[in-house]
Amino acid sequence: MLLALISIIGYLMTILSTVVIIQFILSLLISFNVVSLSNNIVASIWQALNVILDPFLKPIRKIMPDTGMIDFSPMVLLIGLRILQMLLMGVANDISTAGM
């Protein structure tokens, strides 16, 4: 039961990491005028991604110093998620070897 819960949390963190990468790519496309926010589909996707990620990125942005135009909070979130995934995998391995 606990291994299944750890696995589900790991999958959710993988999905969140993917969403961060998608937002980063879309922000690059918007900033280089490849796609425009005047397009309703692009604007809807951008708004949905921001709604999903803002609860995770706002606390990181409050802690980090202002770096000007470059926002490093998605990178910090990705690193934090990866560290949590490694910790969860370690716990899962410990549980599986203990025979629980």
mmCIF file with all atom_site columns, C-alpha atoms in Angstrom:
data_model
loop_
_atom_site.group_PDB
_atom_site.id
_atom_site.type_symbol
_atom_site.label_atom_id
_atom_site.label_alt_id
_atom_site.label_comp_id
_atom_site.label_asym_id
_atom_site.label_entity_id
_atom_site.label_seq_id
_atom_site.pdbx_PDB_ins_code
_atom_site.Cartn_x
_atom_site.Cartn_y
_atom_site.Cartn_z
_atom_site.occupancy
_atom_site.B_iso_or_equiv
_atom_site.pdbx_formal_charge
_atom_site.auth_seq_id
_atom_site.auth_comp_id
_atom_site.auth_asym_id
_atom_site.auth_atom_id
_atom_site.pdbx_PDB_model_num
ATOM 1   C CA . MET A 1 1   ? 0.000  0.000  0.000   1.00 0.00 ? 1   MET A CA 1
ATOM 2   C CA . LEU A 1 2   ? 2.776  2.430  0.931   1.00 0.00 ? 2   LEU A CA 1
ATOM 3   C CA . LEU A 1 3   ? 4.765  1.526  -2.181  1.00 0.00 ? 3   LEU A CA 1
ATOM 4   C CA . ALA A 1 4   ? 1.722  2.286  -4.322  1.00 0.00 ? 4   ALA A CA 1
ATOM 5   C CA . LEU A 1 5   ? 1.332  5.676  -2.652  1.00 0.00 ? 5   LEU A CA 1
ATOM 6   C CA . ILE A 1 6   ? 5.015  6.470  -3.203  1.00 0.00 ? 6   ILE A CA 1
ATOM 7   C CA . SER A 1 7   ? 4.660  5.420  -6.835  1.00 0.00 ? 7   SER A CA 1
ATOM 8   C CA . ILE A 1 8   ? 1.617  7.673  -7.332  1.00 0.00 ? 8   ILE A CA 1
ATOM 9   C CA . ILE A 1 9   ? 3.429  10.634 -5.759  1.00 0.00 ? 9   ILE A CA 1
ATOM 10  C CA . GLY A 1 10  ? 6.396  9.947  -8.044  1.00 0.00 ? 10  GLY A CA 1
ATOM 11  C CA . TYR A 1 11  ? 4.156  9.956  -11.107 1.00 0.00 ? 11  TYR A CA 1
ATOM 12  C CA . LEU A 1 12  ? 2.543  13.223 -10.022 1.00 0.00 ? 12  LEU A CA 1
ATOM 13  C CA . MET A 1 13  ? 5.961  14.816 -9.592  1.00 0.00 ? 13  MET A CA 1
ATOM 14  C CA . THR A 1 14  ? 6.932  13.623 -13.074 1.00 0.00 ? 14  THR A CA 1
ATOM 15  C CA . ILE A 1 15  ? 3.775  15.184 -14.505 1.00 0.00 ? 15  ILE A CA 1
ATOM 16  C CA . LEU A 1 16  ? 4.504  18.439 -12.663 1.00 0.00 ? 16  LEU A CA 1
ATOM 17  C CA . SER A 1 17  ? 8.062  18.454 -14.037 1.00 0.00 ? 17  SER A CA 1
ATOM 18  C CA . THR A 1 18  ? 6.678  17.986 -17.541 1.00 0.00 ? 18  THR A CA 1
ATOM 19  C CA . VAL A 1 19  ? 4.265  20.889 -17.047 1.00 0.00 ? 19  VAL A CA 1
ATOM 20  C CA . VAL A 1 20  ? 7.167  23.118 -15.922 1.00 0.00 ? 20  VAL A CA 1
ATOM 21  C CA . ILE A 1 21  ? 9.127  22.225 -19.056 1.00 0.00 ? 21  ILE A CA 1
ATOM 22  C CA . ILE A 1 22  ? 6.087  22.856 -21.276 1.00 0.00 ? 22  ILE A CA 1
ATOM 23  C CA . GLN A 1 23  ? 5.577  26.265 -19.660 1.00 0.00 ? 23  GLN A CA 1
ATOM 24  C CA . PHE A 1 24  ? 9.247  27.106 -20.191 1.00 0.00 ? 24  PHE A CA 1
ATOM 25  C CA . ILE A 1 25  ? 9.098  26.162 -23.877 1.00 0.00 ? 25  ILE A CA 1
ATOM 26  C CA . LEU A 1 26  ? 5.872  28.093 -24.378 1.00 0.00 ? 26  LEU A CA 1
ATOM 27  C CA . SER A 1 27  ? 7.362  31.152 -22.664 1.00 0.00 ? 27  SER A CA 1
ATOM 28  C CA . LEU A 1 28  ? 10.309 31.013 -25.073 1.00 0.00 ? 28  LEU A CA 1
ATOM 29  C CA . LEU A 1 29  ? 7.963  30.733 -28.044 1.00 0.00 ? 29  LEU A CA 1
ATOM 30  C CA . ILE A 1 30  ? 5.969  33.707 -26.788 1.00 0.00 ? 30  ILE A CA 1
ATOM 31  C CA . SER A 1 31  ? 9.033  35.838 -26.078 1.00 0.00 ? 31  SER A CA 1
ATOM 32  C CA . PHE A 1 32  ? 10.489 35.192 -29.547 1.00 0.00 ? 32  PHE A CA 1
ATOM 33  C CA . ASN A 1 33  ? 7.109  35.916 -31.205 1.00 0.00 ? 33  ASN A CA 1
ATOM 34  C CA . VAL A 1 34  ? 6.749  32.418 -32.632 1.00 0.00 ? 34  VAL A CA 1
ATOM 35  C CA . VAL A 1 35  ? 3.295  32.227 -31.063 1.00 0.00 ? 35  VAL A CA 1
ATOM 36  C CA . SER A 1 36  ? 1.175  35.094 -29.853 1.00 0.00 ? 36  SER A CA 1
ATOM 37  C CA . LEU A 1 37  ? -0.990 35.497 -26.778 1.00 0.00 ? 37  LEU A CA 1
ATOM 38  C CA . SER A 1 38  ? -3.592 37.128 -29.011 1.00 0.00 ? 38  SER A CA 1
ATOM 39  C CA . ASN A 1 39  ? -4.372 33.595 -30.203 1.00 0.00 ? 39  ASN A CA 1
ATOM 40  C CA . ASN A 1 40  ? -7.129 32.313 -27.903 1.00 0.00 ? 40  ASN A CA 1
ATOM 41  C CA . ILE A 1 41  ? -5.779 28.756 -27.746 1.00 0.00 ? 41  ILE A CA 1
ATOM 42  C CA . VAL A 1 42  ? -2.271 29.884 -26.829 1.00 0.00 ? 42  VAL A CA 1
ATOM 43  C CA . ALA A 1 43  ? -3.637 32.326 -24.250 1.00 0.00 ? 43  ALA A CA 1
ATOM 44  C CA . SER A 1 44  ? -5.809 29.598 -22.702 1.00 0.00 ? 44  SER A CA 1
ATOM 45  C CA . ILE A 1 45  ? -2.913 27.150 -22.485 1.00 0.00 ? 45  ILE A CA 1
ATOM 46  C CA . TRP A 1 46  ? -0.631 29.842 -21.027 1.00 0.00 ? 46  TRP A CA 1
ATOM 47  C CA . GLN A 1 47  ? -3.221 30.811 -18.434 1.00 0.00 ? 47  GLN A CA 1
ATOM 48  C CA . ALA A 1 48  ? -3.876 27.178 -17.474 1.00 0.00 ? 48  ALA A CA 1
ATOM 49  C CA . LEU A 1 49  ? -0.168 26.464 -17.064 1.00 0.00 ? 49  LEU A CA 1
ATOM 50  C CA . ASN A 1 50  ? 0.252  29.544 -14.889 1.00 0.00 ? 50  ASN A CA 1
ATOM 51  C CA . VAL A 1 51  ? -2.727 28.568 -12.721 1.00 0.00 ? 51  VAL A CA 1
ATOM 52  C CA . ILE A 1 52  ? -1.251 25.091 -12.223 1.00 0.00 ? 52  ILE A CA 1
ATOM 53  C CA . LEU A 1 53  ? 2.304  26.241 -11.485 1.00 0.00 ? 53  LEU A CA 1
ATOM 54  C CA . ASP A 1 54  ? 1.803  29.482 -9.544  1.00 0.00 ? 54  ASP A CA 1
ATOM 55  C CA . PRO A 1 55  ? 1.179  27.759 -6.175  1.00 0.00 ? 55  PRO A CA 1
ATOM 56  C CA . PHE A 1 56  ? 4.547  26.022 -6.566  1.00 0.00 ? 56  PHE A CA 1
ATOM 57  C CA . LEU A 1 57  ? 6.529  28.911 -8.055  1.00 0.00 ? 57  LEU A CA 1
ATOM 58  C CA . LYS A 1 58  ? 5.340  31.830 -5.886  1.00 0.00 ? 58  LYS A CA 1
ATOM 59  C CA . PRO A 1 59  ? 7.024  30.627 -2.661  1.00 0.00 ? 59  PRO A CA 1
ATOM 60  C CA . ILE A 1 60  ? 10.255 30.019 -4.569  1.00 0.00 ? 60  ILE A CA 1
ATOM 61  C CA . ARG A 1 61  ? 10.092 33.506 -6.112  1.00 0.00 ? 61  ARG A CA 1
ATOM 62  C CA . LYS A 1 62  ? 9.631  35.047 -2.660  1.00 0.00 ? 62  LYS A CA 1
ATOM 63  C CA . ILE A 1 63  ? 12.793 33.350 -1.370  1.00 0.00 ? 63  ILE A CA 1
ATOM 64  C CA . MET A 1 64  ? 15.026 33.906 -4.396  1.00 0.00 ? 64  MET A CA 1
ATOM 65  C CA . PRO A 1 65  ? 16.669 37.261 -5.069  1.00 0.00 ? 65  PRO A CA 1
ATOM 66  C CA . ASP A 1 66  ? 15.484 39.313 -8.031  1.00 0.00 ? 66  ASP A CA 1
ATOM 67  C CA . THR A 1 67  ? 17.648 38.461 -11.045 1.00 0.00 ? 67  THR A CA 1
ATOM 68  C CA . GLY A 1 68  ? 16.065 40.869 -13.493 1.00 0.00 ? 68  GLY A CA 1
ATOM 69  C CA . MET A 1 69  ? 14.521 39.442 -16.624 1.00 0.00 ? 69  MET A CA 1
ATOM 70  C CA . ILE A 1 70  ? 15.552 35.837 -15.995 1.00 0.00 ? 70  ILE A CA 1
ATOM 71  C CA . ASP A 1 71  ? 13.294 33.785 -13.731 1.00 0.00 ? 71  ASP A CA 1
ATOM 72  C CA . PHE A 1 72  ? 15.177 30.879 -12.173 1.00 0.00 ? 72  PHE A CA 1
ATOM 73  C CA . SER A 1 73  ? 12.246 29.622 -10.082 1.00 0.00 ? 73  SER A CA 1
ATOM 74  C CA . PRO A 1 74  ? 11.192 26.910 -12.600 1.00 0.00 ? 74  PRO A CA 1
ATOM 75  C CA . MET A 1 75  ? 14.732 25.526 -12.557 1.00 0.00 ? 75  MET A CA 1
ATOM 76  C CA . VAL A 1 76  ? 14.736 25.521 -8.741  1.00 0.00 ? 76  VAL A CA 1
ATOM 77  C CA . LEU A 1 77  ? 11.370 23.745 -8.780  1.00 0.00 ? 77  LEU A CA 1
ATOM 78  C CA . LEU A 1 78  ? 12.668 21.106 -11.202 1.00 0.00 ? 78  LEU A CA 1
ATOM 79  C CA . ILE A 1 79  ? 15.751 20.497 -9.052  1.00 0.00 ? 79  ILE A CA 1
ATOM 80  C CA . GLY A 1 80  ? 13.606 20.279 -5.917  1.00 0.00 ? 80  GLY A CA 1
ATOM 81  C CA . LEU A 1 81  ? 11.221 17.836 -7.566  1.00 0.00 ? 81  LEU A CA 1
ATOM 82  C CA . ARG A 1 82  ? 14.122 15.680 -8.719  1.00 0.00 ? 82  ARG A CA 1
ATOM 83  C CA . ILE A 1 83  ? 15.598 15.626 -5.205  1.00 0.00 ? 83  ILE A CA 1
ATOM 84  C CA . LEU A 1 84  ? 12.216 14.629 -3.776  1.00 0.00 ? 84  LEU A CA 1
ATOM 85  C CA . GLN A 1 85  ? 11.877 11.878 -6.381  1.00 0.00 ? 85  GLN A CA 1
ATOM 86  C CA . MET A 1 86  ? 15.284 10.481 -5.432  1.00 0.00 ? 86  MET A CA 1
ATOM 87  C CA . LEU A 1 87  ? 14.370 10.571 -1.741  1.00 0.00 ? 87  LEU A CA 1
ATOM 88  C CA . LEU A 1 88  ? 11.073 8.804  -2.426  1.00 0.00 ? 88  LEU A CA 1
ATOM 89  C CA . MET A 1 89  ? 12.820 6.147  -4.497  1.00 0.00 ? 89  MET A CA 1
ATOM 90  C CA . GLY A 1 90  ? 15.255 5.595  -1.622  1.00 0.00 ? 90  GLY A CA 1
ATOM 91  C CA . VAL A 1 91  ? 12.367 5.186  0.807   1.00 0.00 ? 91  VAL A CA 1
ATOM 92  C CA . ALA A 1 92  ? 10.635 2.810  -1.600  1.00 0.00 ? 92  ALA A CA 1
ATOM 93  C CA . ASN A 1 93  ? 13.796 0.738  -1.940  1.00 0.00 ? 93  ASN A CA 1
ATOM 94  C CA . ASP A 1 94  ? 14.193 0.611  1.842   1.00 0.00 ? 94  ASP A CA 1
ATOM 95  C CA . ILE A 1 95  ? 10.596 -0.497 2.257   1.00 0.00 ? 95  ILE A CA 1
ATOM 96  C CA . SER A 1 96  ? 10.857 -3.141 -0.454  1.00 0.00 ? 96  SER A CA 1
ATOM 97  C CA . THR A 1 97  ? 14.093 -4.595 0.950   1.00 0.00 ? 97  THR A CA 1
ATOM 98  C CA . ALA A 1 98  ? 12.637 -4.636 4.469   1.00 0.00 ? 98  ALA A CA 1
ATOM 99  C CA . GLY A 1 99  ? 9.781  -6.765 3.161   1.00 0.00 ? 99  GLY A CA 1
ATOM 100 C CA . MET A 1 100 ? 6.911  -4.553 4.279   1.00 0.00 ? 100 MET A CA 1
#
